[in-house]
Short mmCIF file of C-alpha atoms and ligand atoms in Angstrom, two decimals:
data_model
loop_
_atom_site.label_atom_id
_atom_site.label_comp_id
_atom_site.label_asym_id
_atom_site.label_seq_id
_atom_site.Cartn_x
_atom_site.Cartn_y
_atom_site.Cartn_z
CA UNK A 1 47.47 -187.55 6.50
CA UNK A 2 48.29 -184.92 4.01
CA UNK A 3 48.02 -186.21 0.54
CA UNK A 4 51.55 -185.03 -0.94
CA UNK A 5 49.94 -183.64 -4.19
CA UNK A 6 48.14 -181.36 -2.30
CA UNK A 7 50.91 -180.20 -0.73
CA UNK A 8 53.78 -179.77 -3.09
CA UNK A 9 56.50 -177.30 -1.57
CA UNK A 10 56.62 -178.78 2.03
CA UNK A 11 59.15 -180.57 0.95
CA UNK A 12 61.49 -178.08 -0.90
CA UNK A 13 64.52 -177.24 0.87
CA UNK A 14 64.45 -179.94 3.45
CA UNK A 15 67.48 -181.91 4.47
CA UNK A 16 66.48 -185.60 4.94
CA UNK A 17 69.24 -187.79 6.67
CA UNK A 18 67.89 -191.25 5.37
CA UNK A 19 69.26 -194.26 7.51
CA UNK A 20 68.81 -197.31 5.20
CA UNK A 21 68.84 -200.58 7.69
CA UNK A 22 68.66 -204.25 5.91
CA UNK A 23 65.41 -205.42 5.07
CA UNK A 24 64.12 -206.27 1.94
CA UNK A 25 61.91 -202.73 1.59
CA UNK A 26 65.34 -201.14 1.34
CA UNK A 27 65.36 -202.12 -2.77
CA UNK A 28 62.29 -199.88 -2.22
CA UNK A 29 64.48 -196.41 -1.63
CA UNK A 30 65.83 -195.56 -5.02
CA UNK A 31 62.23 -194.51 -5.50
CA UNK A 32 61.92 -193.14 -2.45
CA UNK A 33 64.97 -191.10 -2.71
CA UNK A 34 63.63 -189.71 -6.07
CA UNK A 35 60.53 -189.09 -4.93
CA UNK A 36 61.93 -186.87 -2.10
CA UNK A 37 64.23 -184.90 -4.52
CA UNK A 38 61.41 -184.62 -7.11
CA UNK A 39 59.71 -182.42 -4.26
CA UNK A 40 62.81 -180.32 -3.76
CA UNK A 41 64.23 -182.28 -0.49
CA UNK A 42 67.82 -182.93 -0.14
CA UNK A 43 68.75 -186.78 0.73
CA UNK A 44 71.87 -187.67 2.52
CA UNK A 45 72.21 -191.08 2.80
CA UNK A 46 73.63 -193.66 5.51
CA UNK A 47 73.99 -197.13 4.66
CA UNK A 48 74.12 -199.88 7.35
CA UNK A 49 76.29 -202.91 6.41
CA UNK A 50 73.14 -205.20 6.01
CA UNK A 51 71.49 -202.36 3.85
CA UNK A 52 74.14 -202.76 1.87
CA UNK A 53 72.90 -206.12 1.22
CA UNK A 54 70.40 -205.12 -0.63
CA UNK A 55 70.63 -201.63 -1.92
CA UNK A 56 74.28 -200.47 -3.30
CA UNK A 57 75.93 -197.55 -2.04
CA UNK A 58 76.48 -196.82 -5.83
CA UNK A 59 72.37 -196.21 -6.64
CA UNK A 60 71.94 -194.46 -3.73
CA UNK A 61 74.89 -191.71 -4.12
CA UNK A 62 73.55 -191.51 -7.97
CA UNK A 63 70.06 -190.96 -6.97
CA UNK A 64 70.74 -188.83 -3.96
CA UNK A 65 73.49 -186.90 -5.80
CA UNK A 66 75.73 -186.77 -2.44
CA UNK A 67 78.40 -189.40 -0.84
CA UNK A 68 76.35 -192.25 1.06
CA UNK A 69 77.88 -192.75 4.59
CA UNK A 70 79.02 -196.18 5.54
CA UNK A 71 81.45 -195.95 7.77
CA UNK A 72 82.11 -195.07 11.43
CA UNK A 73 85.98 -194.79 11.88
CA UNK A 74 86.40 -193.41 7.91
CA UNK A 75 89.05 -190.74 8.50
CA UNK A 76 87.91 -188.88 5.60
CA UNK A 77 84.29 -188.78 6.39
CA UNK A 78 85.57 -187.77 9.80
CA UNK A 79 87.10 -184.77 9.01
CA UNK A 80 85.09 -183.89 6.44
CA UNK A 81 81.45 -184.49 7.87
CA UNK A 82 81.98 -185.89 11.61
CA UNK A 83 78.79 -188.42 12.48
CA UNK A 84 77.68 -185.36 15.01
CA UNK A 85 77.88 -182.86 11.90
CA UNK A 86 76.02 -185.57 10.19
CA UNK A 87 73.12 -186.21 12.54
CA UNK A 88 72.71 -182.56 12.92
CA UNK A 89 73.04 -181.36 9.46
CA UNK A 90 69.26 -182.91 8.74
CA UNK A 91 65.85 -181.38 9.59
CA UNK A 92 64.89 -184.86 10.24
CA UNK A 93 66.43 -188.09 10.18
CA UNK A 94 64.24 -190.58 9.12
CA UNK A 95 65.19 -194.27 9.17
CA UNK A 96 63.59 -196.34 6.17
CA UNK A 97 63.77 -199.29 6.44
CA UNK A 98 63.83 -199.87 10.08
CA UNK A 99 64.14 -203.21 11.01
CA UNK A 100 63.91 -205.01 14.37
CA UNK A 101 67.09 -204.93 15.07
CA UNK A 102 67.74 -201.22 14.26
CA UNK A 103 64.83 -200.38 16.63
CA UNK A 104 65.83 -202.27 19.42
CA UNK A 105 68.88 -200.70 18.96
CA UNK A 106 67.54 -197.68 19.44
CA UNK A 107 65.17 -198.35 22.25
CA UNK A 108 68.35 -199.17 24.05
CA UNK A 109 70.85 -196.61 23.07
CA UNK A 110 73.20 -198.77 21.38
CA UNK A 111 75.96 -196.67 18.72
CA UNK A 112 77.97 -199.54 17.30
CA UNK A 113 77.74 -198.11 13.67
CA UNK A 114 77.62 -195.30 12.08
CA UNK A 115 73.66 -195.46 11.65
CA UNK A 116 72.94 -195.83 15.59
CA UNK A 117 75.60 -193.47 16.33
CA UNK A 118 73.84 -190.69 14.20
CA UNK A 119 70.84 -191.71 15.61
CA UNK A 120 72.28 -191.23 19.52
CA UNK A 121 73.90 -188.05 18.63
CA UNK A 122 70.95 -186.41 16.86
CA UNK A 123 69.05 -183.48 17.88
CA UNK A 124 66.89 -183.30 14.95
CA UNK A 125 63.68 -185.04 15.53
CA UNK A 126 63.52 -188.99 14.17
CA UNK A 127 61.06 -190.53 12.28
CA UNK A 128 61.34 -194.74 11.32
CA UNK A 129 59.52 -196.95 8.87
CA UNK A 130 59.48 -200.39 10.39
CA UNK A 131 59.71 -203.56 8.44
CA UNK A 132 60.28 -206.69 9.11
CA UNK A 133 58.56 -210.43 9.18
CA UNK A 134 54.89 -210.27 11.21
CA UNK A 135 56.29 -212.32 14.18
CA UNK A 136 59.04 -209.90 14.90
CA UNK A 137 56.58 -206.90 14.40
CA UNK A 138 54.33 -208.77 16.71
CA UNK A 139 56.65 -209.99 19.47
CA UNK A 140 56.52 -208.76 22.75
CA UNK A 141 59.94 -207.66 22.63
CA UNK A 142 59.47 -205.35 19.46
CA UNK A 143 56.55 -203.85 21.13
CA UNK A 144 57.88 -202.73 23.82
CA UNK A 145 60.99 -201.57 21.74
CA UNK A 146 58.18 -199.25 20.30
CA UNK A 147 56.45 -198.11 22.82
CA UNK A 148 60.29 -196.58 24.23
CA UNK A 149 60.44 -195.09 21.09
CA UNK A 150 57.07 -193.42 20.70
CA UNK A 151 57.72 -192.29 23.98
CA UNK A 152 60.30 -190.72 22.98
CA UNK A 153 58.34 -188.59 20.47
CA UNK A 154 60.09 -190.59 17.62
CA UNK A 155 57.34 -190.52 14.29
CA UNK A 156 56.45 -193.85 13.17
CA UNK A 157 54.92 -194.26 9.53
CA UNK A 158 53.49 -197.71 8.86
CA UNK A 159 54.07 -200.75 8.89
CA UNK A 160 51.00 -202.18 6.35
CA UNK A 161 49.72 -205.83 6.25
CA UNK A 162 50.30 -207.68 3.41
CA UNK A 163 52.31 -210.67 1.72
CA UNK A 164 55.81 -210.83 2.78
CA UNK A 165 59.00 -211.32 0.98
CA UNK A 166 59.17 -214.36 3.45
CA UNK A 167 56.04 -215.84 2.47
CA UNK A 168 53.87 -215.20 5.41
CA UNK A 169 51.16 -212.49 5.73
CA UNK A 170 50.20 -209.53 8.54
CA UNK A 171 51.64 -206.28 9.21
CA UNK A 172 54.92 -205.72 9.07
CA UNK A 173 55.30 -204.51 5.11
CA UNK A 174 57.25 -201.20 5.27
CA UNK A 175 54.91 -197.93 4.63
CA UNK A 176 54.29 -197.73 0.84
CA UNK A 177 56.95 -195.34 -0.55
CA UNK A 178 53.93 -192.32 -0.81
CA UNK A 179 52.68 -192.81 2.39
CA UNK A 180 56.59 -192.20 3.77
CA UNK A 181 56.76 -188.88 1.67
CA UNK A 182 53.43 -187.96 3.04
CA UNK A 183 54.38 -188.70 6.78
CA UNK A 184 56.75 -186.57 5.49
CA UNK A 185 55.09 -184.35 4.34
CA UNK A 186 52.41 -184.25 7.63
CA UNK A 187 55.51 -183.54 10.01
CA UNK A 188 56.64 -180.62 8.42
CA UNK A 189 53.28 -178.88 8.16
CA UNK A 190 52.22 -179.81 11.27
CA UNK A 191 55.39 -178.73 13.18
CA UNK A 192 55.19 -175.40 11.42
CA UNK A 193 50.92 -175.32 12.83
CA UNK A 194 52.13 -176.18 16.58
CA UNK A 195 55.33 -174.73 16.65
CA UNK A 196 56.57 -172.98 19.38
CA UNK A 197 56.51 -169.69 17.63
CA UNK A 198 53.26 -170.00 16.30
CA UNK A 199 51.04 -167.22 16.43
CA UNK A 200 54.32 -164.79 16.34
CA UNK A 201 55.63 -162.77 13.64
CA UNK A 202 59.12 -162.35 12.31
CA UNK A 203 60.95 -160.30 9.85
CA UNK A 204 64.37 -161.31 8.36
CA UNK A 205 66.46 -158.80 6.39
CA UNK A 206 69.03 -161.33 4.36
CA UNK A 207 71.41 -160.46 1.72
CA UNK A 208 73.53 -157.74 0.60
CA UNK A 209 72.08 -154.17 -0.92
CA UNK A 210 73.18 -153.05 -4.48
CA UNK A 211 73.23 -149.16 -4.79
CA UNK A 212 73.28 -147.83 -8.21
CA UNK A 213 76.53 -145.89 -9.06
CA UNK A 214 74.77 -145.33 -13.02
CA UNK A 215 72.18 -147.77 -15.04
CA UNK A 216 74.84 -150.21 -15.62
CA UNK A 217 77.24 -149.98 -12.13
CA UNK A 218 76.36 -150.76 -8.36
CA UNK A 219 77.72 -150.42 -5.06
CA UNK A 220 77.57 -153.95 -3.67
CA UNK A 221 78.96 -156.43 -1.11
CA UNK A 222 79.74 -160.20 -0.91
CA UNK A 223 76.72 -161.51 1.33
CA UNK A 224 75.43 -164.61 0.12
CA UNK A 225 72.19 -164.34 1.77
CA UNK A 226 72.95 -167.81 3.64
CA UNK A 227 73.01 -166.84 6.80
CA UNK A 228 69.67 -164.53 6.97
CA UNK A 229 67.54 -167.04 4.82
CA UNK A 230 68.72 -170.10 7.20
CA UNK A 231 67.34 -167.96 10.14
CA UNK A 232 64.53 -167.21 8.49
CA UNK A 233 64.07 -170.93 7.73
CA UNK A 234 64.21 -171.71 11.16
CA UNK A 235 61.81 -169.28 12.62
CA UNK A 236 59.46 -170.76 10.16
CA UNK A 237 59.79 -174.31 11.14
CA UNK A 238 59.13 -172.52 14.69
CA UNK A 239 55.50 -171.84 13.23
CA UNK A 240 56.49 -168.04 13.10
CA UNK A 241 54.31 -166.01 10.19
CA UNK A 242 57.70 -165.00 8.66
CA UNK A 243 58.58 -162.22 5.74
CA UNK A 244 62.11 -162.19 4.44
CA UNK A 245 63.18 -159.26 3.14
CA UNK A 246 66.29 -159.91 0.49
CA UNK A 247 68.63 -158.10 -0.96
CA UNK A 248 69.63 -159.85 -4.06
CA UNK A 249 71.02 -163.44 -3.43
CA UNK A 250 71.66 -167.23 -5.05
CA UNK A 251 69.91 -168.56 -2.58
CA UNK A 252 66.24 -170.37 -2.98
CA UNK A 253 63.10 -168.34 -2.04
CA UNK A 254 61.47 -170.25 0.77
CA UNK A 255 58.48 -171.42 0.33
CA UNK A 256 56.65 -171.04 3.98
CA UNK A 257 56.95 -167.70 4.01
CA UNK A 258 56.47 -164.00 2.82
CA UNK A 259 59.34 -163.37 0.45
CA UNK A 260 59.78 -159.21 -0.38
CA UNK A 261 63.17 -158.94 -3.05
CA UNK A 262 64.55 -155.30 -3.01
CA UNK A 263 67.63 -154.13 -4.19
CA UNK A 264 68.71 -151.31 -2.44
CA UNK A 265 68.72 -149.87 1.07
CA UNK A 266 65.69 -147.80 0.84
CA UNK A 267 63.73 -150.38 -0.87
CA UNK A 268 64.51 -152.11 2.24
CA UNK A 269 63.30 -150.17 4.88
CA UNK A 270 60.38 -149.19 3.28
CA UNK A 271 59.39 -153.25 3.23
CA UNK A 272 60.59 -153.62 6.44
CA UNK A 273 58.14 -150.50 7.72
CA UNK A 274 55.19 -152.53 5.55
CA UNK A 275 55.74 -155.81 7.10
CA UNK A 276 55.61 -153.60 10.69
CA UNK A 277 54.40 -154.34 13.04
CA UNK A 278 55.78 -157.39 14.12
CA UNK A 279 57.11 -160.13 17.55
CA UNK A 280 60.69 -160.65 16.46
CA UNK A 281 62.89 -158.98 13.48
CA UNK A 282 66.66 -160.12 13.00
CA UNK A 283 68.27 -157.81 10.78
CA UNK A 284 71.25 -159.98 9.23
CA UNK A 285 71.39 -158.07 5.60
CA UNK A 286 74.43 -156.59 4.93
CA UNK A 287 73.06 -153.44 4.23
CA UNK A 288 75.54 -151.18 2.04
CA UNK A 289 76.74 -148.14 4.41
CA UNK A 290 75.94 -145.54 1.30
CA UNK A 291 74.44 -144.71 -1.76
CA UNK A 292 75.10 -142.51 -4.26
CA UNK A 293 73.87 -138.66 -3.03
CA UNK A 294 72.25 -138.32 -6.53
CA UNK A 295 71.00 -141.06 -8.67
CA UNK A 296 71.67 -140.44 -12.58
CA UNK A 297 70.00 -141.95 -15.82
CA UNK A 298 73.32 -141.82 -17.75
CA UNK A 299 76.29 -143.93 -17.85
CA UNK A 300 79.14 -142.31 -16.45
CA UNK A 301 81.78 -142.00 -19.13
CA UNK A 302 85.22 -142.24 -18.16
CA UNK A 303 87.23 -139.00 -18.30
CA UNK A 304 90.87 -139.70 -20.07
CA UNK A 305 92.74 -141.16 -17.09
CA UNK A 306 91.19 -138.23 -14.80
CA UNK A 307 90.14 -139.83 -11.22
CA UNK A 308 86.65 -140.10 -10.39
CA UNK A 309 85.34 -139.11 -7.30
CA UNK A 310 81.46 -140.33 -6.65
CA UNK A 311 79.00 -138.50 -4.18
CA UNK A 312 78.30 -140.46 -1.52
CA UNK A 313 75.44 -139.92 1.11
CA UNK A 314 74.72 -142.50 4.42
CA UNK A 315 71.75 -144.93 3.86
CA UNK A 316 68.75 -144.99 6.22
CA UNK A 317 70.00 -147.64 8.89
CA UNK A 318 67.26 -150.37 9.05
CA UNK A 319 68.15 -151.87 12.64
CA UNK A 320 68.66 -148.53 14.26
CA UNK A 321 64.86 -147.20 12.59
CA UNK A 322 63.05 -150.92 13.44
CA UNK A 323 64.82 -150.50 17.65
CA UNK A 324 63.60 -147.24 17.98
CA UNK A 325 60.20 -147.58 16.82
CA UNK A 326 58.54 -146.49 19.81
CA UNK A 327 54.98 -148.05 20.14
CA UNK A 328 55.34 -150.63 16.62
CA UNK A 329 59.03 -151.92 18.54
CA UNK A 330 58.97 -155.68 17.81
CA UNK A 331 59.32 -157.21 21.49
CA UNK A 332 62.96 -158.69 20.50
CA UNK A 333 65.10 -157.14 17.97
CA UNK A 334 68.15 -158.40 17.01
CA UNK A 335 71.00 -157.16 14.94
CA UNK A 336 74.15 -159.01 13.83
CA UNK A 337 77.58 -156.82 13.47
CA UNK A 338 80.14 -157.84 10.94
CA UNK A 339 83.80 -157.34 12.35
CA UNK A 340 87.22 -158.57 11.42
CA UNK A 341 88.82 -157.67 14.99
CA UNK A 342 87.79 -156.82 18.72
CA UNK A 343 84.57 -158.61 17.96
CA UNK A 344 82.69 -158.71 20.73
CA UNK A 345 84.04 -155.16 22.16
CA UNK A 346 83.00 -153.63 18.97
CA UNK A 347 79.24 -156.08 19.05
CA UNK A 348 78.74 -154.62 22.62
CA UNK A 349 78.99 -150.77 21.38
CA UNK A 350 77.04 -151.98 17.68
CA UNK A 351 74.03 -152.91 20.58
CA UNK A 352 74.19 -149.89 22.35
CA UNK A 353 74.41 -147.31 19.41
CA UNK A 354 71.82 -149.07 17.48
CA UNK A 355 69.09 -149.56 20.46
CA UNK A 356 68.49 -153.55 19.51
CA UNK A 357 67.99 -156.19 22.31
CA UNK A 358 70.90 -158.75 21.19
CA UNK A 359 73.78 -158.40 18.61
CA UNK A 360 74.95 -161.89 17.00
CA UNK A 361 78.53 -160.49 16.17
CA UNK A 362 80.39 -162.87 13.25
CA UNK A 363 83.96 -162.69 12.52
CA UNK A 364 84.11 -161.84 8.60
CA UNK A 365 87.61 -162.04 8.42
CA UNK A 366 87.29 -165.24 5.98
CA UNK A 367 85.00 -163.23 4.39
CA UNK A 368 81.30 -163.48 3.45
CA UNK A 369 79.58 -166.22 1.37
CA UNK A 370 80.72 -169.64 3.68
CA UNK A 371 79.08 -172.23 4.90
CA UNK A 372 80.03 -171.89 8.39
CA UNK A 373 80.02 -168.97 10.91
CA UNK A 374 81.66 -168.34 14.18
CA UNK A 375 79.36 -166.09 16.14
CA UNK A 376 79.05 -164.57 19.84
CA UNK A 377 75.57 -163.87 20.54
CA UNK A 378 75.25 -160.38 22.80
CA UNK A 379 72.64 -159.35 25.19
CA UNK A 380 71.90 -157.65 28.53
CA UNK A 381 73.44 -160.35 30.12
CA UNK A 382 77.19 -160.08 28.48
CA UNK A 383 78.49 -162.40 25.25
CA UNK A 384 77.89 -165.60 25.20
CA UNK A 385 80.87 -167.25 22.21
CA UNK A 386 79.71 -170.65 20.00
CA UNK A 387 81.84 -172.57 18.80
CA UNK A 388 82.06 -172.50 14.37
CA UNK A 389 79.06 -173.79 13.38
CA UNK A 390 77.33 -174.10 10.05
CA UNK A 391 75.05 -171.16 9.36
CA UNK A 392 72.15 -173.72 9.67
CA UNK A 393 73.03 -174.74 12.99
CA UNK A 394 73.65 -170.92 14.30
CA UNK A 395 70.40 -170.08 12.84
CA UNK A 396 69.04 -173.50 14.63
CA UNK A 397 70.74 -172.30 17.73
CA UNK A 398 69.69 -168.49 17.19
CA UNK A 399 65.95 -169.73 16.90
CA UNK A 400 66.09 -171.86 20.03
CA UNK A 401 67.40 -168.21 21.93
CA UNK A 402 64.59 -166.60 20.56
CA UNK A 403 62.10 -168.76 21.40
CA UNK A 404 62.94 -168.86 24.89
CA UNK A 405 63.21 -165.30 25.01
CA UNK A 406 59.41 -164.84 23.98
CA UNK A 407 58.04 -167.94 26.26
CA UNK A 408 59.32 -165.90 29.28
CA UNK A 409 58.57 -162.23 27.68
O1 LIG B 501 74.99 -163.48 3.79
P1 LIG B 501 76.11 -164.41 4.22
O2 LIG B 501 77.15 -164.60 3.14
O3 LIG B 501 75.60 -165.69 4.79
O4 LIG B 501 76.91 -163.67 5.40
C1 LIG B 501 76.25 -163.40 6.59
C2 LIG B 501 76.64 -162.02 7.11
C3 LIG B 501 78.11 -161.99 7.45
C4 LIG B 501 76.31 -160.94 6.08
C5 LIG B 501 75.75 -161.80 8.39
O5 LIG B 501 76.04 -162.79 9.33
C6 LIG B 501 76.03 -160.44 9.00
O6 LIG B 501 76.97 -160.20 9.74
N1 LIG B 501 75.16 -159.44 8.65
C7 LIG B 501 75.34 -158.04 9.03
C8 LIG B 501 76.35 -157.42 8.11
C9 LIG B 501 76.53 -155.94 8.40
O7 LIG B 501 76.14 -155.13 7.59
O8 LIG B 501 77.04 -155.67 9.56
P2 LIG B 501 77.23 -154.18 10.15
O9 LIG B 501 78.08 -154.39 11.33
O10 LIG B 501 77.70 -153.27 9.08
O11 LIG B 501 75.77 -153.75 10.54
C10 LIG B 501 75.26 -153.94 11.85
C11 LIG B 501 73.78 -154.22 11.81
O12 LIG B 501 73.08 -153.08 11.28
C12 LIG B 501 73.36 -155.40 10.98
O13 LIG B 501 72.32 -156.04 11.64
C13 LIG B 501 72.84 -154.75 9.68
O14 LIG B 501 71.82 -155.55 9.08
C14 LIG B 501 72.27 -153.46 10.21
N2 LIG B 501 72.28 -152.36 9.25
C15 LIG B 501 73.46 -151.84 8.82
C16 LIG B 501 73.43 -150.75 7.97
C17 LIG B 501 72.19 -150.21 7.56
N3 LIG B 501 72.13 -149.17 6.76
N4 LIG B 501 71.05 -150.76 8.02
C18 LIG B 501 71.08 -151.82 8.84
O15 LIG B 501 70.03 -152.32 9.24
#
């Protein structure tokens, strides 16, 4: 097991659904909440009813700084987060404490709450601290309740032996609250070792380009850098050796990865030539069409109510260079195209004129900057429309392609 110290960014950036069951351990999760958060992990909670017993919603929404989720048929949460969004939403859902009952629950597939219906829904792989009193752990009935779940591939971390908050001693103590962030901890780095992807290399262009008008002015665009760092996220949780090329954005570097800031267009494709060659590159920067044809050192006065008319020249295009890079080609290159109408006409001419393997084509009409995008992914074998999804979960989806893709290539 990883020692967490050792390994302090794992963590950062991870969405932890935490399903808090009812056993006594559960007065245990404030401090394993902050312990999570300390390490740069987001926490969403869900409370059962009999967590509730012993842990209050309240300290868990103040320590997790988020709504804890009760309740199945809450309206609210329903529209709002649906318990599919929820279960999904998570890199990993991890259920602490688990008690008997939760895990039999689970063994057989039972959703009668919102925690078990999370856990049926989820996609997202699962990992469970048992606890309970050493005769449950130990009876027959529990075991084999494991054993479906290990099965399964579901992580288990713990139980220890010790004294009980019944009385009696053995195994059955939930995981002390370090040895759950270092389970943790082990998944993530593991995963990333035996991933799918690993032993490929990926370049992600994320963000918008600012082109300098004067010193003080810049040609810019609204892209929030969401959707090209959550791809770039996901390719690394693949195991891909990633570098993320970003124009300047809000949003966190990621820390399992190559991160190359640039500002403008050039400064982009001359990191994307260094980072060359490489397996996969996804080129979802919203690259600004032009720059100025002459760059000045001056501020540009204004002239008395007289329009100004700047001297505009095309920027290199990134995509187009990185397609037709004859022996360095990545094997799979993939562009996205930014309309507001005929999107998928317009996505199939964007593939052919810039010579890339798949176009993800968005509808921008909202605008950039969301959380969500709706997106038609385009290859050789026609469009293929998802329904609005968070950018997470297209760049979840987007990876998933991709790896397939490069099994079979
Ligand atoms: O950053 P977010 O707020 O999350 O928003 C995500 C997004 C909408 C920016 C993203 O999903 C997206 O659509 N990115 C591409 C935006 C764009 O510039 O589209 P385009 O149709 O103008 O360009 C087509 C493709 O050519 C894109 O892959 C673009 O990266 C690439 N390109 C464009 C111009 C240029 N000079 N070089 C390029 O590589």
């Amino acid at each position: 097991m990883v020692y967490p110290g050792t390994r302090p960014t794992v963590l950062k950036n991870r969405r932890i659904l935490l399903i808090v069951s009812g056993g006594i351990a559960a007065v245990k999760i404030p401090d394993l909440i902050r312990r999570l958060r300390e390490r740069g992990a987001s926490v969403r909670c869900v409370l059962t009813e009999s967590g509730a017993q012993f842990v209050t919603p309240m300290s868990l929404a103040a320590l997790s700084g988020g709504k804890v989720f009760q309740d199945l048929f809450s309206l609210t949460d329903e529209s709002e987060m649906g318990h599919i969004n929820l279960s999904r939403e998570a890199d990993i859902v991890l259920v602490a404490p688990a008690t008997a009952n939760i895990m039999a629950k689970m063994a057989h597939g039972q959703a009668d709450d919102l925690a078990t219906t999370a856990l049926l829904a989820t996609d997202k792989p699962v990992m469970i601290a048992p606890s309970m009193n050493v005769k449950m752990w130990e009876h027959s009935a529990t075991k084999a309740n494991l054993a479906t779940l290990q099965d399964r591939d579901i992580h288990v971390v713990g139980p220890g032996a010790g004294d009980m908050a019944c009385g009696e001693v053995g195994d059955g103590r939930m995981a002390e609250v370090m040895d759950i962030v270092a389970a943790l901890t082990d998944f993530f780095v593991s995963r990333a070792a035996l991933g799918p992807l690993s032993g490929q290399s990926a370049l992600v262009t994320s963000g918008p380009t600012h082109e300098p008008i004067d010193p003080v002015r810049y040609i810019a665009n609204r892209s929030s850098g969401k959707q090209g760092h959550a791809i770039a996220r996901a390719l690394a949780d693949l195991g891909a050796n990633v570098t993320l090329v970003t124009g300047p954005t809000q949003e966190p570097d990621p820390d399992n990865m190559t991160v190359v800031a640039v500002e403008t267009a050039d400064q982009m494709l001359a990191a994307c030539t260094a980072a060359a060659p490489v397996d996969i590159a996804v080129c979802a920067a919203a690259v600004a069409d032009w720059r100025m044809a002459e760059s000045t050192t001056s501020k540009i006065k204004k002239t008395g109510g007289a329009s100004l008319q700047l001297n505009l020249t095309e920027n290199p295009d990134i995509l187009t260079t990185l397609s037709k890079a004859g022996s360095s080609r990545p094997r799979l290159v993939i562009g996205f195209a930014a309309e507001t109408e005929n999107i998928i006409d317009n996505g199939i001419a964007k593939r052919d004129s810039k010579g890339c393997d798949w176009i993800v084509a968005n509808d921008v009409s909202a605008g950039f900057g969301g959380d969500d995008n709706t997106v038609h992914l385009i290859t050789e074998e026609g469009a293929d429309s998802w329904p609005t999804l968070s950018k997470k979960a297209v760049a979840d989806r987007l990876a998933t392609h991709i790896t397939d893709h490069i099994k079979k290539s």
